[in-house]
PDB file of C-alpha atoms in Angstrom:
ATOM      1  CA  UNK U   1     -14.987 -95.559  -2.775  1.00 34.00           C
ATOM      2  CA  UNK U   2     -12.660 -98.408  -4.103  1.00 31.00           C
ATOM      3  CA  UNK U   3     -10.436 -95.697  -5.286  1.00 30.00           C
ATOM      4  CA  UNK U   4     -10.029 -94.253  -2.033  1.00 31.00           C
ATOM      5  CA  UNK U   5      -9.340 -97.165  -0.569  1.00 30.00           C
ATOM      6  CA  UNK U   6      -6.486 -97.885  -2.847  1.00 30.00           C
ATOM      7  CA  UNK U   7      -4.820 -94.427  -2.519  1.00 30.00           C
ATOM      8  CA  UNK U   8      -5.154 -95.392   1.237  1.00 30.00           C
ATOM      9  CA  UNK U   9      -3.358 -98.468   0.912  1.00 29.00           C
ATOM     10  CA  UNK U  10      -0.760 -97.323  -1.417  1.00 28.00           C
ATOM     11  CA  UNK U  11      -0.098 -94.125   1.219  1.00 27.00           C
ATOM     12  CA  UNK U  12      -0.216 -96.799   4.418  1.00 27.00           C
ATOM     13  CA  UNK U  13       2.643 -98.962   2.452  1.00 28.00           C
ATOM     14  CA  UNK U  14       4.486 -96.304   1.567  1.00 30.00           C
ATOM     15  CA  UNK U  15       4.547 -94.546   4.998  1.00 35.00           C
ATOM     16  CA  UNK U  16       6.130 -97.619   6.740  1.00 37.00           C
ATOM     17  CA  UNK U  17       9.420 -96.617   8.433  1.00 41.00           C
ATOM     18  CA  UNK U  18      12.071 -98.774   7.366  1.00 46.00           C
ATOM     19  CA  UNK U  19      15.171 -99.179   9.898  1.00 49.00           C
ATOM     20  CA  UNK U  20      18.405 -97.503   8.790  1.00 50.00           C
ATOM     21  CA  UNK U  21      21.366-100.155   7.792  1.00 52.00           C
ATOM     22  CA  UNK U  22      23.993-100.703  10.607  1.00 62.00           C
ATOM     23  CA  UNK U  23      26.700 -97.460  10.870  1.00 56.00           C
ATOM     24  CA  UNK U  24      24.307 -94.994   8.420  1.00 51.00           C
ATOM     25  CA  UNK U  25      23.929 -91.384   9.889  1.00 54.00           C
ATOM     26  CA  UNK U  26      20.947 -90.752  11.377  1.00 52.00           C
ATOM     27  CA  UNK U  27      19.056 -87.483  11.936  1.00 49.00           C
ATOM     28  CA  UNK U  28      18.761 -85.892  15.506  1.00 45.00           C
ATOM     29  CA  UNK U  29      14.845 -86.480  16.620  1.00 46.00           C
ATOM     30  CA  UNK U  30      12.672 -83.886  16.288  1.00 47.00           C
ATOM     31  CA  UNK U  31      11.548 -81.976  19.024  1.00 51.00           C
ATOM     32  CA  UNK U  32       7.569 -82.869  18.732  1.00 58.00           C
ATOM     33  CA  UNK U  33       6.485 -82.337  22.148  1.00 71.00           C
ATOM     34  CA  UNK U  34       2.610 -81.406  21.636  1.00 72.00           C
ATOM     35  CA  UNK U  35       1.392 -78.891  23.835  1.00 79.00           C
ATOM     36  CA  UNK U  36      -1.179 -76.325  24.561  1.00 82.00           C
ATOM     37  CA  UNK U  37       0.258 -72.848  23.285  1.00 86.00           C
ATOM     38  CA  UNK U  38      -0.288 -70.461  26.317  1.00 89.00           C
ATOM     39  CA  UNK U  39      -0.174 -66.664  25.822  1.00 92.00           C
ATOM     40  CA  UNK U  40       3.159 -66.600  26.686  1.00 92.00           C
ATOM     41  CA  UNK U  41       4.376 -69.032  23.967  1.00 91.00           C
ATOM     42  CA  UNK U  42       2.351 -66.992  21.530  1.00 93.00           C
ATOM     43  CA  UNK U  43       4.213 -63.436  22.697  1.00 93.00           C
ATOM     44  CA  UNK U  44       7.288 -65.841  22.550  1.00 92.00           C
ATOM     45  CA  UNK U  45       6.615 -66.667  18.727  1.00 92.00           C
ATOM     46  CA  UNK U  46       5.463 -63.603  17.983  1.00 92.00           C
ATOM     47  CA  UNK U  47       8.656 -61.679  19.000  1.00 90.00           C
ATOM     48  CA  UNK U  48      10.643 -63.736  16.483  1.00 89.00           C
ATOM     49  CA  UNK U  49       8.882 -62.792  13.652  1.00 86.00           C
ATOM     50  CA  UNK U  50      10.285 -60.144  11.356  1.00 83.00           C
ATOM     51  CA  UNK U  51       8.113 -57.883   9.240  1.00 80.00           C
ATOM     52  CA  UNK U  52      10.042 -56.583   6.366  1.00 78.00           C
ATOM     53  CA  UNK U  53       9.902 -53.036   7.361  1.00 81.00           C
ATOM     54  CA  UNK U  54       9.468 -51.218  10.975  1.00 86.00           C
ATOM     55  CA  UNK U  55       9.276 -52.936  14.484  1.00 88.00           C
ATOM     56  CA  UNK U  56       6.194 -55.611  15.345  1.00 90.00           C
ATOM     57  CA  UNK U  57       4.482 -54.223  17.800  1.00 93.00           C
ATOM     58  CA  UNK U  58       1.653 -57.026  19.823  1.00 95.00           C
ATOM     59  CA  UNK U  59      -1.463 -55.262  21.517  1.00 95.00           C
ATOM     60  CA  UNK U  60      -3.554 -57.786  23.779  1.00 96.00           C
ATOM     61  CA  UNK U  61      -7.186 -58.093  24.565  1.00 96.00           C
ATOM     62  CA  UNK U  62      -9.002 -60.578  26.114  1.00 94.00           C
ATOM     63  CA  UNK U  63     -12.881 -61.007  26.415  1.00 92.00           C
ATOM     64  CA  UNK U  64     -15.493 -61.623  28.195  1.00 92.00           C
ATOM     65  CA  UNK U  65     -14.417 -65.658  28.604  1.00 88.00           C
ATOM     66  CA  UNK U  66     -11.048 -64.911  29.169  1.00 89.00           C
ATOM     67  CA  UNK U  67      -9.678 -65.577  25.436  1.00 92.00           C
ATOM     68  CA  UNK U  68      -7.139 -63.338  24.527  1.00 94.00           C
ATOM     69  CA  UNK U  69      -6.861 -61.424  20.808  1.00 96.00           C
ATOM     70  CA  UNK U  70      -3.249 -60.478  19.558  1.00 96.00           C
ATOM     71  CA  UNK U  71      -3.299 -57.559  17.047  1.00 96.00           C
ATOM     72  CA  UNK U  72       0.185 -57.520  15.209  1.00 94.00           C
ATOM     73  CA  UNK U  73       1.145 -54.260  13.981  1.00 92.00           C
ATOM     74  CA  UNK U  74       3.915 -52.219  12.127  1.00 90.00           C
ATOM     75  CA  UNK U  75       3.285 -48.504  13.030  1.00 89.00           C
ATOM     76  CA  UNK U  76      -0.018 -47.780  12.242  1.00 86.00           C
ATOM     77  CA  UNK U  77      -0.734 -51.227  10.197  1.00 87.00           C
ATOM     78  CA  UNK U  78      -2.264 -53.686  11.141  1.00 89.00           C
ATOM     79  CA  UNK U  79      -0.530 -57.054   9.755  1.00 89.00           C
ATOM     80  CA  UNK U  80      -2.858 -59.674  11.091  1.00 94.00           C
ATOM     81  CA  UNK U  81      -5.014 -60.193  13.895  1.00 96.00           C
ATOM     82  CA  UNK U  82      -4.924 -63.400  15.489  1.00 97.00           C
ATOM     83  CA  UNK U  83      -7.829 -65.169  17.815  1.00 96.00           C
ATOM     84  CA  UNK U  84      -8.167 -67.762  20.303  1.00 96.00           C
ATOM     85  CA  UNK U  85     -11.120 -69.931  20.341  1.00 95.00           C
ATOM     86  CA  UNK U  86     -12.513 -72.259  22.652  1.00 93.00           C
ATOM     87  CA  UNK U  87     -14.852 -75.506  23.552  1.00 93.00           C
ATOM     88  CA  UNK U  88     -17.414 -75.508  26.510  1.00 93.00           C
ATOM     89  CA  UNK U  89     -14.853 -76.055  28.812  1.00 92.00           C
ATOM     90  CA  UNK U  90     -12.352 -72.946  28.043  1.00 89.00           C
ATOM     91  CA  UNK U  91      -9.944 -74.843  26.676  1.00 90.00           C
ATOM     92  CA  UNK U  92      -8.371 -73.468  23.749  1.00 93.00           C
ATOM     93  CA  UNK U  93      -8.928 -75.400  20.750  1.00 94.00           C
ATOM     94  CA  UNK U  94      -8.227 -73.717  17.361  1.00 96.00           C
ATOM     95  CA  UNK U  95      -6.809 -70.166  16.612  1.00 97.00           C
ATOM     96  CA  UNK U  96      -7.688 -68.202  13.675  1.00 97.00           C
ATOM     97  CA  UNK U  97      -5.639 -65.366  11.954  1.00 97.00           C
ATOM     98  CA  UNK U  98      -7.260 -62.690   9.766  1.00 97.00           C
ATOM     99  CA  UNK U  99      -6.095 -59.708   7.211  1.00 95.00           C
ATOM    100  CA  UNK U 100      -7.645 -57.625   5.558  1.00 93.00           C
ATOM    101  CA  UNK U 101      -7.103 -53.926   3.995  1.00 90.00           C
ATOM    102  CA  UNK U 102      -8.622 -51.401   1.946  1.00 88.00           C
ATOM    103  CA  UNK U 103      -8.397 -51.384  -1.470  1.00 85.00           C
ATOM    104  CA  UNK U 104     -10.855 -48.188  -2.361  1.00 83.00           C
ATOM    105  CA  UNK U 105     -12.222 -50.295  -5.320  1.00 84.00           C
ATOM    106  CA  UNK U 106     -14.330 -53.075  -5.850  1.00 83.00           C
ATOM    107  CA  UNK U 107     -12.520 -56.841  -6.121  1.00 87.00           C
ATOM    108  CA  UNK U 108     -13.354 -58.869  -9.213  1.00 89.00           C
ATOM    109  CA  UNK U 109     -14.794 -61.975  -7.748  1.00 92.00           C
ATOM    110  CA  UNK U 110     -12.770 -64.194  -9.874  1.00 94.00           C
ATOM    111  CA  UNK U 111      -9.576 -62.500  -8.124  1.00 94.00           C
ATOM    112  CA  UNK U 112     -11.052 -63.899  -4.926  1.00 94.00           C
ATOM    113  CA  UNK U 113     -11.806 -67.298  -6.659  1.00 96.00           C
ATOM    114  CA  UNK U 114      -8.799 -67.431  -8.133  1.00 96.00           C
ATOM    115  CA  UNK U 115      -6.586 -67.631  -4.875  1.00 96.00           C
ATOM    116  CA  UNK U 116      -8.903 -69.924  -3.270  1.00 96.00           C
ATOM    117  CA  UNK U 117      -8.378 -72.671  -6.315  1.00 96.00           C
ATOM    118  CA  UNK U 118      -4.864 -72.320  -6.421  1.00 96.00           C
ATOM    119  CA  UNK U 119      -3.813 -71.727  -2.936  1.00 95.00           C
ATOM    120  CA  UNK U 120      -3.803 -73.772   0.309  1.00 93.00           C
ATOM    121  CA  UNK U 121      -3.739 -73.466   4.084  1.00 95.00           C
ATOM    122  CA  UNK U 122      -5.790 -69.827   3.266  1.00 97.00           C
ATOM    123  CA  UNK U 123      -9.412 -68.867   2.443  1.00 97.00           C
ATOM    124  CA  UNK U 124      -9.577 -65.663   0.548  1.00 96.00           C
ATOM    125  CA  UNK U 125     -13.464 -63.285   1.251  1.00 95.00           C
ATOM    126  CA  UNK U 126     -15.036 -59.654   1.338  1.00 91.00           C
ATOM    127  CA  UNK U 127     -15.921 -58.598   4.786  1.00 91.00           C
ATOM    128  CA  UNK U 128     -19.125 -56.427   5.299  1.00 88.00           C
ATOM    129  CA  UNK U 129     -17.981 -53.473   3.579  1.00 87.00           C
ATOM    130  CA  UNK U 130     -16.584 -55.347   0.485  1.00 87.00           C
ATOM    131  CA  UNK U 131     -12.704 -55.213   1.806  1.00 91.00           C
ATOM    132  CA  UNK U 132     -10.770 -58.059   0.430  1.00 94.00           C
ATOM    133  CA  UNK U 133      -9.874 -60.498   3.454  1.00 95.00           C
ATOM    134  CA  UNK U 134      -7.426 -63.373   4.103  1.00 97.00           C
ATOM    135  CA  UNK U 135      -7.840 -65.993   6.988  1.00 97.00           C
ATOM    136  CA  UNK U 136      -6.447 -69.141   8.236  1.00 98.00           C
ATOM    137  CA  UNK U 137      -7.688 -71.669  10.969  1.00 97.00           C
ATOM    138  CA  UNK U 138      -5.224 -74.134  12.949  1.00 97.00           C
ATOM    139  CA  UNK U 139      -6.896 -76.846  15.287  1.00 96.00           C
ATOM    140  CA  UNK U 140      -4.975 -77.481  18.204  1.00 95.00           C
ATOM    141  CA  UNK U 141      -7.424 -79.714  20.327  1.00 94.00           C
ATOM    142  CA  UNK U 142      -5.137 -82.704  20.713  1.00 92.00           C
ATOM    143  CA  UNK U 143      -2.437 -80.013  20.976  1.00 91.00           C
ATOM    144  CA  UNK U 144       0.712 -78.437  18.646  1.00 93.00           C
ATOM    145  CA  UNK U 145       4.014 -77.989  19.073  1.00 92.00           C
ATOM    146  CA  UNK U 146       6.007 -74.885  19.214  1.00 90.00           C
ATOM    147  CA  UNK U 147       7.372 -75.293  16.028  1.00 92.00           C
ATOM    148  CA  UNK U 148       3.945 -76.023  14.140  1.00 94.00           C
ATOM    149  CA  UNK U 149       2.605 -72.930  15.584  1.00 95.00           C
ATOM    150  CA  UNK U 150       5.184 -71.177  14.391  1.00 94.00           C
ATOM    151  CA  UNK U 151       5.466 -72.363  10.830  1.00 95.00           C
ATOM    152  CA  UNK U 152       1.779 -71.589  10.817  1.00 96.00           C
ATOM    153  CA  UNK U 153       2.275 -67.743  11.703  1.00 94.00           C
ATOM    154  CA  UNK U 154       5.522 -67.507   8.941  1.00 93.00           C
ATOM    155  CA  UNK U 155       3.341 -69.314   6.595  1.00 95.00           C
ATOM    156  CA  UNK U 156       0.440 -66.760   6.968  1.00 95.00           C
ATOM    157  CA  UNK U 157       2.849 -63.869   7.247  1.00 91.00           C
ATOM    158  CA  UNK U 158       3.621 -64.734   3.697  1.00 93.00           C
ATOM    159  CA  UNK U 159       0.644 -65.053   2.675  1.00 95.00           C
ATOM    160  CA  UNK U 160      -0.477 -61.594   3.180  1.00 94.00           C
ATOM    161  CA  UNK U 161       1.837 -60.431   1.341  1.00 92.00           C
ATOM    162  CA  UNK U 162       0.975 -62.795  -2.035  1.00 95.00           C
ATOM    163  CA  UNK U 163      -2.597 -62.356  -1.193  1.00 95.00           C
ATOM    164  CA  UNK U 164      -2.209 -58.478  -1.417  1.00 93.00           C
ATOM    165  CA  UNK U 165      -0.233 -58.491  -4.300  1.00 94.00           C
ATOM    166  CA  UNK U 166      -2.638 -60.656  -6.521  1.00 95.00           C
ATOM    167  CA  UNK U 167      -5.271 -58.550  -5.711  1.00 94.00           C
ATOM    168  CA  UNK U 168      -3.797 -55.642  -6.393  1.00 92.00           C
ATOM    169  CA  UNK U 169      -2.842 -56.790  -9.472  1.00 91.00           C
ATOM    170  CA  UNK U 170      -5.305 -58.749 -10.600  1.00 80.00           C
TER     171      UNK U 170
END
């Protein structure tokens, strides 16, 4: 506990902004507006992302509470599926993204362990037929910006890719 404590000081200290001298260049701020991502800003983020071969194509569905699913797809593949969830109240509070394919073989389970000890941001399973699976979870309660949301997509993007690699080659 006393550790903890320590590592919490040291980070506190060494967070504290420190005014830049008289005349110094200064960066531009940072658009940070937080805000709740609608479906529209999704579409919006969606259309900028570039798979590295064929056109993304976004298929809709919502459900029964009015949550909407986004299937991203190249063709006939499926790149990622990506779901809204909410509290009580309908309010969207944390989307989830999902891929998976079919490998036609079992996965070594230290393949799957593997990537979850030496990656981050991703959690690495078998769904119910034994096909390996990535997925990834952002909270956005207290709301995200644009930006965040889309690093986030990029960031998983990539990480199908890596993900299918290493266990294909495991």
């Amino acid at each position: 506990m006393v550790t903890v404590v320590a590592l919490f000081s040291v980070i506190t200290v060494s967070a504290t902004a420190q005014t830049p001298p008289e005349g110094a260049a200064t960066k531009p701020a940072v658009q940070s507006t937080l805000m709740n991502i609608s479906d529209a800003d999704i579409l919006g983020v969606l259309s900028t992302l570039k798979p590295t071969a064929g056109e993304l194509k976004v298929i809709q569905e919502k459900d029964e509470d009015g949550l909407t699913a986004f299937y991203a797809t190249v063709g006939e593949n499926l790149l990622f599926s990506l779901y809204q969830y909410a509290d009580e109240s309908g309010k969207v509070t944390s989307f989830g993204l999902t891929f998976g394919f079919t490998l036609g073989r079992a996965v070594d389970p230290r393949i799957i362990n593997t990537w979850n000890s030496r990656q981050r941001f991703t959690k690495a399973f078998w769904d119910s037929v034994g096909d390996p699976m990535l997925s990834a979870d952002l909270n956005v309660a207290s709301g995200v910006t644009r930006a965040a949301f889309s690093d986030w997509l990029k960031m998983f993007m990539q990480a199908t890719q890596d993900y299918e690699k290493h266990v294909k080659t495991g």
